[in-house]
Amino acid sequence: MELDNFLHQAVVVLGAAVAVLLLSYRLKVPPIAGLLLTGLAIGPSATGLVSDLKTIHVLAEIGVMLLLFVIGLELSFSKLKEVRRTFLIGGSVQALVTTLIGAAAATAWWGLGPGSALFYGFVLTLSSTAIVLKLLDDRRETSAPHGKVSLAILIFQDFLIVPMIVLTPMLGGAVAASAAGLASRFGGSFIAIALVFVAARYLMPQLFYQFARTRVREVFVLGALGTCLGMAWMTHSLGFSLALGAFLAGILVSETEYSHQVVAEILPFRDVFASVFFVSIGMLVDLGYVAQHAGVVFGLALAVVVVKALAIALAVMVLRFPLRTILSVALGLAQIGEFSFVLMEVGRTHGLLQGDRYQLVLSAAVLTMLATPALSQFGPAALLKLYARSGRKLADAEPAAAAERSGHVIVVGYGLGGSLLVRVLRETAIPYVVIELNGEIVRQALKAGEPMIYGDATREAILRHAGIETATVVVFAVSDPTGL
């Protein structure tokens, strides 16, 4: 019966998600908004088609782990170095201002103590990496100035989830808020981070090299999933969250030359389980509560958007970006993110978010997420028009997005033909990048300074990383023994 119940719930969730996403596509509504609406429609407070929320939460937890794992994969230390100024200054200013305003508002509204109020500031600080990056990617704006600034601030927020999760039990009183307690909790975190650095430099490249040298796709996929889930289990066993372990595993794997292929293999799993995560968030919303307290819920959602937009605008202004960039980043990040829901679950466990307050914050957060696509797409242009009508002149226009690679040749395969072609391209100063699935060849070529990508050229993620959209030509130099 348990299996029947699980299959019934899964079929309902997936079937409803497909139906709503098809409708969303026709109405040009972003998929994540469609998934949230799916959860609202099939949840206990609406049609009640899904009643076993425990099963859905397990699937959603896997979705969060895979989501954090992929984000960790994209946060390589080399990429972080490129945006270090925006990361450090912009991220710090935004997080500090937003947390303080959120804590002050919670104190004034509910009369909370410093610890509990600080927790609400934490929840307000985090934006939605999944929604923002998806929107930027769909609009081809990841390499635009506002895309790079948004990415840097989101990366900073993603790193903040670690100390926030560590501090939450202390804020709830479950762990003594003493110097010894702080040292114990953060000591464990620092040890974990130190282990990540050691593993990234010495252990993980060797492990994934062994996966890749087999050239068996199943070994590579299972090895990547095992790394993600294994690290999550280890951190959970040490008293931290599952999500933290998955995030650390992603950062760890990002330091290997195989990270792009890992992303290509994990993306289908991540998309499925992450979709379940967003559906589960929608199911948590009590529509009856929203109907009875509509004014408060919508008022809080509006306040969140305004406060976060102003805090982020201040952070980007400090970095001296033009007005167009300021508005685009501020309105794009002015929502409560998916990792805030992870933090809220930790807060509920430790008594920091209960009853009506939980439902109020949750409902307002979902509204901010639903409003994000429209705000980020139409908000900056509308505000710029108002600014222009005031008689002021805009600063220099924001430069157009530029791809990391452009006008280059993609060489698929680095055998005899591929290596000869690369030699000609190098001697004639034609830019190129090579995609190769043999791990040993990739390792040797990278040591020689060749621009190599380990991966399967039939995967969209690998081709996009190679810059397929801006490439001049793609050359397939793959040996075919069957054709000899």
GROMACS .gro file of C-alpha atoms in nm:
model
  484
    1MET     CA    1   0.000   0.000   0.000
    2GLU     CA    2   0.286   0.238   0.075
    3LEU     CA    3   0.425   0.186  -0.275
    4ASP     CA    4   0.080   0.241  -0.427
    5ASN     CA    5   0.039   0.561  -0.225
    6PHE     CA    6   0.384   0.686  -0.329
    7LEU     CA    7   0.318   0.617  -0.697
    8HIS     CA    8  -0.023   0.783  -0.675
    9GLN     CA    9   0.124   1.099  -0.520
   10ALA     CA   10   0.412   1.105  -0.770
   11VAL     CA   11   0.180   1.064  -1.070
   12VAL     CA   12  -0.045   1.343  -0.943
   13VAL     CA   13   0.248   1.581  -0.887
   14LEU     CA   14   0.418   1.508  -1.219
   15GLY     CA   15   0.094   1.505  -1.417
   16ALA     CA   16  -0.026   1.834  -1.269
   17ALA     CA   17   0.318   1.990  -1.319
   18VAL     CA   18   0.324   1.894  -1.688
   19ALA     CA   19  -0.028   2.028  -1.743
   20VAL     CA   20   0.043   2.359  -1.571
   21LEU     CA   21   0.382   2.398  -1.743
   22LEU     CA   22   0.220   2.347  -2.083
   23LEU     CA   23  -0.032   2.618  -1.997
   24SER     CA   24   0.249   2.838  -1.863
   25TYR     CA   25   0.439   2.796  -2.189
   26ARG     CA   26   0.140   2.910  -2.391
   27LEU     CA   27   0.085   3.208  -2.160
   28LYS     CA   28   0.461   3.279  -2.151
   29VAL     CA   29   0.471   3.239  -1.774
   30PRO     CA   30   0.816   3.132  -1.642
   31PRO     CA   31   0.834   2.760  -1.552
   32ILE     CA   32   0.921   2.818  -1.185
   33ALA     CA   33   0.611   3.033  -1.141
   34GLY     CA   34   0.412   2.752  -1.303
   35LEU     CA   35   0.555   2.498  -1.059
   36LEU     CA   36   0.465   2.715  -0.760
   37LEU     CA   37   0.113   2.754  -0.896
   38THR     CA   38   0.096   2.376  -0.942
   39GLY     CA   39   0.170   2.329  -0.574
   40LEU     CA   40  -0.094   2.583  -0.480
   41ALA     CA   41  -0.353   2.403  -0.695
   42ILE     CA   42  -0.295   2.045  -0.578
   43GLY     CA   43  -0.206   2.117  -0.214
   44PRO     CA   44  -0.417   2.036   0.092
   45SER     CA   45  -0.566   2.386   0.111
   46ALA     CA   46  -0.696   2.376  -0.249
   47THR     CA   47  -0.802   2.059  -0.432
   48GLY     CA   48  -0.627   1.825  -0.188
   49LEU     CA   49  -0.508   1.596  -0.468
   50VAL     CA   50  -0.186   1.543  -0.272
   51SER     CA   51  -0.221   1.465   0.095
   52ASP     CA   52   0.103   1.278   0.177
   53LEU     CA   53   0.329   1.580   0.216
   54LYS     CA   54   0.592   1.373   0.397
   55THR     CA   55   0.675   1.179   0.080
   56ILE     CA   56   0.683   1.496  -0.127
   57HIS     CA   57   0.916   1.660   0.125
   58VAL     CA   58   1.162   1.371   0.093
   59LEU     CA   59   1.172   1.419  -0.284
   60ALA     CA   60   1.199   1.795  -0.235
   61GLU     CA   61   1.496   1.745   0.001
   62ILE     CA   62   1.673   1.552  -0.275
   63GLY     CA   63   1.590   1.839  -0.509
   64VAL     CA   64   1.750   2.090  -0.273
   65MET     CA   65   2.062   1.875  -0.244
   66LEU     CA   66   2.101   1.842  -0.621
   67LEU     CA   67   2.027   2.213  -0.668
   68LEU     CA   68   2.300   2.310  -0.422
   69PHE     CA   69   2.536   2.054  -0.573
   70VAL     CA   70   2.503   2.209  -0.920
   71ILE     CA   71   2.536   2.561  -0.777
   72GLY     CA   72   2.853   2.450  -0.601
   73LEU     CA   73   2.979   2.313  -0.935
   74GLU     CA   74   2.928   2.657  -1.088
   75LEU     CA   75   3.110   2.834  -0.804
   76SER     CA   76   3.465   2.741  -0.897
   77PHE     CA   77   3.732   2.945  -0.726
   78SER     CA   78   3.850   3.078  -1.062
   79LYS     CA   79   3.501   3.217  -1.139
   80LEU     CA   80   3.482   3.365  -0.791
   81LYS     CA   81   3.814   3.541  -0.849
   82GLU     CA   82   3.674   3.714  -1.160
   83VAL     CA   83   3.399   3.887  -0.959
   84ARG     CA   84   3.581   3.914  -0.626
   85ARG     CA   85   3.531   4.290  -0.586
   86THR     CA   86   3.157   4.275  -0.648
   87PHE     CA   87   3.137   3.956  -0.444
   88LEU     CA   88   3.308   4.102  -0.138
   89ILE     CA   89   3.179   4.460  -0.140
   90GLY     CA   90   2.838   4.426  -0.305
   91GLY     CA   91   2.754   4.101  -0.128
   92SER     CA   92   2.863   4.228   0.213
   93VAL     CA   93   2.673   4.557   0.188
   94GLN     CA   94   2.354   4.387   0.066
   95ALA     CA   95   2.363   4.115   0.330
   96LEU     CA   96   2.441   4.351   0.619
   97VAL     CA   97   2.180   4.612   0.528
   98THR     CA   98   1.905   4.360   0.453
   99THR     CA   99   1.970   4.154   0.766
  100LEU     CA  100   1.967   4.460   0.992
  101ILE     CA  101   1.646   4.599   0.838
  102GLY     CA  102   1.478   4.257   0.862
  103ALA     CA  103   1.581   4.214   1.225
  104ALA     CA  104   1.469   4.568   1.314
  105ALA     CA  105   1.131   4.513   1.143
  106ALA     CA  106   1.077   4.181   1.326
  107THR     CA  107   1.159   4.347   1.657
  108ALA     CA  108   0.923   4.638   1.594
  109TRP     CA  109   0.637   4.423   1.458
  110TRP     CA  110   0.646   4.119   1.688
  111GLY     CA  111   0.858   4.245   1.977
  112LEU     CA  112   1.112   3.965   1.933
  113GLY     CA  113   1.443   3.935   2.109
  114PRO     CA  114   1.774   3.992   1.928
  115GLY     CA  115   1.831   3.623   1.844
  116SER     CA  116   1.488   3.555   1.697
  117ALA     CA  117   1.484   3.889   1.513
  118LEU     CA  118   1.823   3.814   1.358
  119PHE     CA  119   1.685   3.487   1.221
  120TYR     CA  120   1.412   3.679   1.033
  121GLY     CA  121   1.683   3.906   0.895
  122PHE     CA  122   1.863   3.597   0.766
  123VAL     CA  123   1.548   3.474   0.591
  124LEU     CA  124   1.499   3.812   0.423
  125THR     CA  125   1.860   3.835   0.303
  126LEU     CA  126   1.868   3.535   0.068
  127SER     CA  127   1.747   3.570  -0.293
  128SER     CA  128   1.653   3.296  -0.539
  129THR     CA  129   1.959   3.172  -0.725
  130ALA     CA  130   1.748   2.924  -0.923
  131ILE     CA  131   1.495   3.181  -1.047
  132VAL     CA  132   1.741   3.463  -1.120
  133LEU     CA  133   1.998   3.251  -1.303
  134LYS     CA  134   1.723   3.079  -1.503
  135LEU     CA  135   1.579   3.416  -1.612
  136LEU     CA  136   1.923   3.554  -1.700
  137ASP     CA  137   2.009   3.242  -1.895
  138ASP     CA  138   1.680   3.244  -2.089
  139ARG     CA  139   1.736   3.608  -2.187
  140ARG     CA  140   2.105   3.554  -2.269
  141GLU     CA  141   2.201   3.817  -2.011
  142THR     CA  142   2.439   3.613  -1.794
  143SER     CA  143   2.744   3.793  -1.939
  144ALA     CA  144   2.583   4.139  -1.929
  145PRO     CA  145   2.701   4.376  -1.652
  146HIS     CA  146   2.383   4.329  -1.448
  147GLY     CA  147   2.412   3.953  -1.499
  148LYS     CA  148   2.766   3.943  -1.361
  149VAL     CA  149   2.677   4.165  -1.065
  150SER     CA  150   2.371   3.953  -0.986
  151LEU     CA  151   2.580   3.637  -1.002
  152ALA     CA  152   2.842   3.778  -0.764
  153ILE     CA  153   2.583   3.881  -0.504
  154LEU     CA  154   2.402   3.547  -0.536
  155ILE     CA  155   2.731   3.361  -0.485
  156PHE     CA  156   2.792   3.561  -0.168
  157GLN     CA  157   2.444   3.476  -0.044
  158ASP     CA  158   2.497   3.108  -0.124
  159PHE     CA  159   2.809   3.106   0.091
  160LEU     CA  160   2.615   3.278   0.370
  161ILE     CA  161   2.374   2.984   0.398
  162VAL     CA  162   2.653   2.788   0.571
  163PRO     CA  163   2.705   3.020   0.874
  164MET     CA  164   2.331   3.094   0.885
  165ILE     CA  165   2.248   2.724   0.922
  166VAL     CA  166   2.524   2.690   1.181
  167LEU     CA  167   2.397   2.989   1.384
  168THR     CA  168   2.024   2.909   1.371
  169PRO     CA  169   2.025   2.648   1.654
  170MET     CA  170   2.198   2.905   1.874
  171LEU     CA  171   1.943   3.173   1.788
  172GLY     CA  172   1.669   2.927   1.885
  173GLY     CA  173   1.837   2.837   2.214
  174ALA     CA  174   1.904   2.472   2.120
  175VAL     CA  175   2.278   2.535   2.151
  176ALA     CA  176   2.426   2.760   2.416
  177ALA     CA  177   2.511   3.100   2.270
  178SER     CA  178   2.847   3.116   2.443
  179ALA     CA  179   3.199   3.169   2.320
  180ALA     CA  180   3.258   2.796   2.358
  181GLY     CA  181   2.939   2.717   2.165
  182LEU     CA  182   3.032   2.952   1.884
  183ALA     CA  183   3.383   2.810   1.870
  184SER     CA  184   3.244   2.457   1.860
  185ARG     CA  185   2.992   2.523   1.582
  186PHE     CA  186   3.217   2.736   1.365
  187GLY     CA  187   3.517   2.518   1.443
  188GLY     CA  188   3.333   2.227   1.285
  189SER     CA  189   3.250   2.440   0.981
  190PHE     CA  190   3.610   2.554   0.939
  191ILE     CA  191   3.732   2.197   0.966
  192ALA     CA  192   3.481   2.091   0.700
  193ILE     CA  193   3.592   2.374   0.469
  194ALA     CA  194   3.958   2.282   0.528
  195LEU     CA  195   3.882   1.924   0.433
  196VAL     CA  196   3.714   2.050   0.114
  197PHE     CA  197   4.028   2.237   0.014
  198VAL     CA  198   4.246   1.933   0.081
  199ALA     CA  199   4.012   1.699  -0.106
  200ALA     CA  200   3.974   1.943  -0.398
  201ARG     CA  201   4.349   1.964  -0.444
  202TYR     CA  202   4.443   1.600  -0.397
  203LEU     CA  203   4.161   1.347  -0.369
  204MET     CA  204   3.874   1.452  -0.596
  205PRO     CA  205   4.071   1.490  -0.922
  206GLN     CA  206   4.205   1.138  -0.877
  207LEU     CA  207   3.862   0.998  -0.797
  208PHE     CA  208   3.696   1.152  -1.102
  209TYR     CA  209   3.993   1.061  -1.317
  210GLN     CA  210   3.925   0.698  -1.229
  211PHE     CA  211   3.556   0.747  -1.318
  212ALA     CA  212   3.642   0.912  -1.650
  213ARG     CA  213   3.911   0.669  -1.761
  214THR     CA  214   3.659   0.384  -1.771
  215ARG     CA  215   3.467   0.578  -2.040
  216VAL     CA  216   3.154   0.412  -1.905
  217ARG     CA  217   2.878   0.670  -1.868
  218GLU     CA  218   2.701   0.479  -1.591
  219VAL     CA  219   3.017   0.481  -1.377
  220PHE     CA  220   3.054   0.856  -1.421
  221VAL     CA  221   2.689   0.935  -1.346
  222LEU     CA  222   2.671   0.709  -1.041
  223GLY     CA  223   3.004   0.841  -0.917
  224ALA     CA  224   2.883   1.202  -0.941
  225LEU     CA  225   2.554   1.123  -0.765
  226GLY     CA  226   2.737   0.920  -0.502
  227THR     CA  227   2.971   1.210  -0.434
  228CYS     CA  228   2.678   1.450  -0.387
  229LEU     CA  229   2.469   1.223  -0.166
  230GLY     CA  230   2.771   1.089   0.022
  231MET     CA  231   2.893   1.434   0.123
  232ALA     CA  232   2.538   1.530   0.221
  233TRP     CA  233   2.513   1.222   0.442
  234MET     CA  234   2.852   1.294   0.601
  235THR     CA  235   2.767   1.653   0.697
  236HIS     CA  236   2.426   1.544   0.824
  237SER     CA  237   2.596   1.283   1.042
  238LEU     CA  238   2.815   1.560   1.188
  239GLY     CA  239   2.508   1.761   1.285
  240PHE     CA  240   2.491   1.995   0.985
  241SER     CA  241   2.237   2.002   0.702
  242LEU     CA  242   2.215   1.773   0.401
  243ALA     CA  243   2.217   2.079   0.176
  244LEU     CA  244   2.550   2.196   0.321
  245GLY     CA  245   2.719   1.869   0.228
  246ALA     CA  246   2.585   1.878  -0.126
  247PHE     CA  247   2.702   2.239  -0.165
  248LEU     CA  248   3.053   2.153  -0.044
  249ALA     CA  249   3.062   1.852  -0.277
  250GLY     CA  250   2.978   2.077  -0.572
  251ILE     CA  251   3.257   2.321  -0.488
  252LEU     CA  252   3.492   2.028  -0.447
  253VAL     CA  253   3.411   1.878  -0.789
  254SER     CA  254   3.425   2.223  -0.956
  255GLU     CA  255   3.803   2.220  -0.906
  256THR     CA  256   3.842   1.921  -1.140
  257GLU     CA  257   3.849   1.930  -1.520
  258TYR     CA  258   3.544   1.703  -1.526
  259SER     CA  259   3.298   1.949  -1.371
  260HIS     CA  260   3.127   2.044  -1.699
  261GLN     CA  261   3.044   1.684  -1.781
  262VAL     CA  262   2.917   1.634  -1.424
  263VAL     CA  263   2.682   1.929  -1.475
  264ALA     CA  264   2.562   1.782  -1.805
  265GLU     CA  265   2.488   1.444  -1.642
  266ILE     CA  266   2.330   1.580  -1.323
  267LEU     CA  267   2.107   1.847  -1.483
  268PRO     CA  268   1.821   1.608  -1.575
  269PHE     CA  269   1.808   1.473  -1.219
  270ARG     CA  270   1.834   1.821  -1.073
  271ASP     CA  271   1.558   1.959  -1.291
  272VAL     CA  272   1.316   1.680  -1.196
  273PHE     CA  273   1.376   1.693  -0.822
  274ALA     CA  274   1.410   2.072  -0.809
  275SER     CA  275   1.073   2.093  -0.984
  276VAL     CA  276   0.926   1.879  -0.709
  277PHE     CA  277   1.087   2.117  -0.457
  278PHE     CA  278   0.910   2.421  -0.602
  279VAL     CA  279   0.583   2.229  -0.622
  280SER     CA  280   0.623   2.133  -0.256
  281ILE     CA  281   0.671   2.498  -0.159
  282GLY     CA  282   0.344   2.587  -0.329
  283MET     CA  283   0.167   2.303  -0.143
  284LEU     CA  284   0.281   2.442   0.192
  285VAL     CA  285   0.084   2.763   0.137
  286ASP     CA  286  -0.249   2.768   0.317
  287LEU     CA  287  -0.486   2.943   0.077
  288GLY     CA  288  -0.744   2.977   0.353
  289TYR     CA  289  -0.496   3.173   0.562
  290VAL     CA  290  -0.404   3.389   0.261
  291ALA     CA  291  -0.772   3.464   0.194
  292GLN     CA  292  -0.836   3.564   0.558
  293HIS     CA  293  -0.519   3.775   0.588
  294ALA     CA  294  -0.480   3.892   0.228
  295GLY     CA  295  -0.395   4.249   0.324
  296VAL     CA  296  -0.117   4.149   0.562
  297VAL     CA  297   0.028   3.887   0.325
  298PHE     CA  298   0.034   4.116   0.021
  299GLY     CA  299   0.157   4.404   0.235
  300LEU     CA  300   0.447   4.197   0.367
  301ALA     CA  301   0.534   4.076   0.016
  302LEU     CA  302   0.540   4.435  -0.109
  303ALA     CA  303   0.753   4.544   0.188
  304VAL     CA  304   1.000   4.262   0.119
  305VAL     CA  305   1.037   4.363  -0.246
  306VAL     CA  306   1.086   4.731  -0.159
  307VAL     CA  307   1.334   4.667   0.124
  308LYS     CA  308   1.542   4.419  -0.071
  309ALA     CA  309   1.542   4.634  -0.385
  310LEU     CA  310   1.663   4.937  -0.189
  311ALA     CA  311   1.931   4.738  -0.005
  312ILE     CA  312   2.061   4.581  -0.325
  313ALA     CA  313   2.046   4.915  -0.509
  314LEU     CA  314   2.262   5.066  -0.233
  315ALA     CA  315   2.514   4.782  -0.266
  316VAL     CA  316   2.541   4.826  -0.645
  317MET     CA  317   2.561   5.205  -0.610
  318VAL     CA  318   2.861   5.162  -0.380
  319LEU     CA  319   3.030   4.976  -0.666
  320ARG     CA  320   2.960   5.277  -0.896
  321PHE     CA  321   2.761   5.098  -1.166
  322PRO     CA  322   2.527   5.296  -1.397
  323LEU     CA  323   2.159   5.340  -1.313
  324ARG     CA  324   2.042   5.078  -1.563
  325THR     CA  325   2.257   4.812  -1.396
  326ILE     CA  326   2.147   4.923  -1.049
  327LEU     CA  327   1.779   4.890  -1.133
  328SER     CA  328   1.818   4.558  -1.316
  329VAL     CA  329   2.006   4.396  -1.029
  330ALA     CA  330   1.786   4.544  -0.756
  331LEU     CA  331   1.457   4.433  -0.908
  332GLY     CA  332   1.596   4.100  -1.022
  333LEU     CA  333   1.707   3.998  -0.671
  334ALA     CA  334   1.415   4.149  -0.476
  335GLN     CA  335   1.260   3.819  -0.371
  336ILE     CA  336   1.296   3.565  -0.092
  337GLY     CA  337   1.487   3.266  -0.229
  338GLU     CA  338   1.462   2.890  -0.217
  339PHE     CA  339   1.739   2.860   0.041
  340SER     CA  340   1.534   3.078   0.273
  341PHE     CA  341   1.284   2.790   0.278
  342VAL     CA  342   1.564   2.554   0.380
  343LEU     CA  343   1.656   2.798   0.657
  344MET     CA  344   1.291   2.834   0.758
  345GLU     CA  345   1.265   2.456   0.806
  346VAL     CA  346   1.572   2.467   1.032
  347GLY     CA  347   1.414   2.760   1.218
  348ARG     CA  348   1.088   2.569   1.265
  349THR     CA  349   1.280   2.277   1.413
  350HIS     CA  350   1.431   2.508   1.673
  351GLY     CA  351   1.115   2.703   1.753
  352LEU     CA  352   1.198   3.025   1.570
  353LEU     CA  353   0.915   3.015   1.316
  354GLN     CA  354   0.582   2.870   1.421
  355GLY     CA  355   0.208   2.899   1.369
  356ASP     CA  356   0.074   3.200   1.186
  357ARG     CA  357   0.417   3.359   1.149
  358TYR     CA  358   0.543   3.064   0.947
  359GLN     CA  359   0.242   3.075   0.715
  360LEU     CA  360   0.264   3.454   0.682
  361VAL     CA  361   0.634   3.456   0.587
  362LEU     CA  362   0.593   3.154   0.360
  363SER     CA  363   0.297   3.302   0.172
  364ALA     CA  364   0.467   3.638   0.127
  365ALA     CA  365   0.786   3.467   0.008
  366VAL     CA  366   0.599   3.269  -0.258
  367LEU     CA  367   0.434   3.591  -0.380
  368THR     CA  368   0.773   3.760  -0.419
  369MET     CA  369   0.896   3.465  -0.624
  370LEU     CA  370   0.588   3.474  -0.845
  371ALA     CA  371   0.637   3.847  -0.905
  372THR     CA  372   1.008   3.822  -0.993
  373PRO     CA  373   0.982   3.746  -1.370
  374ALA     CA  374   0.760   4.047  -1.435
  375LEU     CA  375   0.959   4.276  -1.205
  376SER     CA  376   1.294   4.189  -1.361
  377GLN     CA  377   1.168   4.213  -1.719
  378PHE     CA  378   0.950   4.523  -1.711
  379GLY     CA  379   1.049   4.703  -1.389
  380PRO     CA  380   1.385   4.856  -1.494
  381ALA     CA  381   1.247   4.998  -1.822
  382ALA     CA  382   0.945   5.149  -1.644
  383LEU     CA  383   1.160   5.315  -1.377
  384LEU     CA  384   1.405   5.445  -1.638
  385LYS     CA  385   1.117   5.611  -1.823
  386LEU     CA  386   1.005   5.780  -1.502
  387TYR     CA  387   1.361   5.892  -1.440
  388ALA     CA  388   1.390   6.033  -1.793
  389ARG     CA  389   1.062   6.224  -1.754
  390SER     CA  390   1.208   6.397  -1.449
  391GLY     CA  391   1.442   6.579  -1.689
  392ARG     CA  392   1.760   6.406  -1.580
  393LYS     CA  393   2.002   6.246  -1.821
  394LEU     CA  394   2.096   5.882  -1.790
  395ALA     CA  395   2.452   5.781  -1.730
  396ASP     CA  396   2.644   5.604  -2.004
  397ALA     CA  397   2.444   5.317  -2.144
  398GLU     CA  398   2.518   4.972  -2.019
  399PRO     CA  399   2.736   4.784  -2.263
  400ALA     CA  400   2.582   4.493  -2.445
  401ALA     CA  401   2.633   4.143  -2.318
  402ALA     CA  402   2.946   3.983  -2.445
  403ALA     CA  403   3.002   3.613  -2.465
  404GLU     CA  404   3.316   3.470  -2.303
  405ARG     CA  405   3.407   3.315  -2.638
  406SER     CA  406   3.319   3.453  -2.981
  407GLY     CA  407   3.416   3.377  -3.338
  408HIS     CA  408   3.606   3.064  -3.235
  409VAL     CA  409   3.629   2.709  -3.367
  410ILE     CA  410   3.497   2.416  -3.162
  411VAL     CA  411   3.698   2.099  -3.223
  412VAL     CA  412   3.524   1.781  -3.111
  413GLY     CA  413   3.782   1.509  -3.053
  414TYR     CA  414   4.157   1.537  -2.989
  415GLY     CA  415   4.288   1.233  -3.170
  416LEU     CA  416   4.525   1.247  -3.466
  417GLY     CA  417   4.297   1.462  -3.682
  418GLY     CA  418   4.188   1.689  -3.397
  419SER     CA  419   4.541   1.752  -3.271
  420LEU     CA  420   4.665   1.834  -3.624
  421LEU     CA  421   4.377   2.078  -3.673
  422VAL     CA  422   4.450   2.241  -3.338
  423ARG     CA  423   4.813   2.288  -3.438
  424VAL     CA  424   4.705   2.470  -3.756
  425LEU     CA  425   4.455   2.685  -3.564
  426ARG     CA  426   4.720   2.776  -3.308
  427GLU     CA  427   4.979   2.871  -3.571
  428THR     CA  428   4.728   3.086  -3.760
  429ALA     CA  429   4.608   3.255  -3.436
  430ILE     CA  430   4.248   3.137  -3.479
  431PRO     CA  431   4.074   3.098  -3.140
  432TYR     CA  432   3.952   2.748  -3.062
  433VAL     CA  433   3.833   2.517  -2.786
  434VAL     CA  434   3.846   2.137  -2.780
  435ILE     CA  435   3.584   1.896  -2.645
  436GLU     CA  436   3.717   1.550  -2.557
  437LEU     CA  437   3.572   1.255  -2.366
  438ASN     CA  438   3.900   1.078  -2.291
  439GLY     CA  439   4.004   1.184  -1.942
  440GLU     CA  440   4.373   1.099  -1.989
  441ILE     CA  441   4.396   1.303  -2.310
  442VAL     CA  442   4.224   1.599  -2.141
  443ARG     CA  443   4.460   1.587  -1.845
  444GLN     CA  444   4.772   1.586  -2.062
  445ALA     CA  445   4.642   1.858  -2.294
  446LEU     CA  446   4.547   2.087  -2.003
  447LYS     CA  447   4.899   2.051  -1.866
  448ALA     CA  448   5.024   2.162  -2.208
  449GLY     CA  449   4.802   2.470  -2.191
  450GLU     CA  450   4.539   2.367  -2.444
  451PRO     CA  451   4.182   2.505  -2.397
  452MET     CA  452   4.013   2.171  -2.326
  453ILE     CA  453   3.667   2.077  -2.201
  454TYR     CA  454   3.606   1.727  -2.074
  455GLY     CA  455   3.261   1.618  -2.182
  456ASP     CA  456   3.024   1.456  -2.428
  457ALA     CA  457   2.963   1.683  -2.728
  458THR     CA  458   2.610   1.544  -2.767
  459ARG     CA  459   2.514   1.721  -2.441
  460GLU     CA  460   2.365   2.068  -2.465
  461ALA     CA  461   2.535   2.188  -2.145
  462ILE     CA  462   2.878   2.097  -2.284
  463LEU     CA  463   2.815   2.269  -2.619
  464ARG     CA  464   2.686   2.583  -2.450
  465HIS     CA  465   2.990   2.594  -2.222
  466ALA     CA  466   3.206   2.571  -2.533
  467GLY     CA  467   3.021   2.873  -2.677
  468ILE     CA  468   2.827   2.698  -2.951
  469GLU     CA  469   2.602   3.002  -3.000
  470THR     CA  470   2.892   3.233  -3.089
  471ALA     CA  471   3.126   2.985  -3.256
  472THR     CA  472   3.221   3.027  -3.624
  473VAL     CA  473   3.234   2.655  -3.698
  474VAL     CA  474   3.225   2.315  -3.526
  475VAL     CA  475   3.463   2.046  -3.652
  476PHE     CA  476   3.400   1.681  -3.565
  477ALA     CA  477   3.738   1.511  -3.558
  478VAL     CA  478   3.623   1.189  -3.395
  479SER     CA  479   3.773   0.862  -3.516
  480ASP     CA  480   3.512   0.613  -3.635
  481PRO     CA  481   3.653   0.259  -3.640
  482THR     CA  482   3.329   0.122  -3.788
  483GLY     CA  483   3.381   0.330  -4.100
  484LEU     CA  484   3.727   0.193  -4.181
   0.00000   0.00000   0.00000
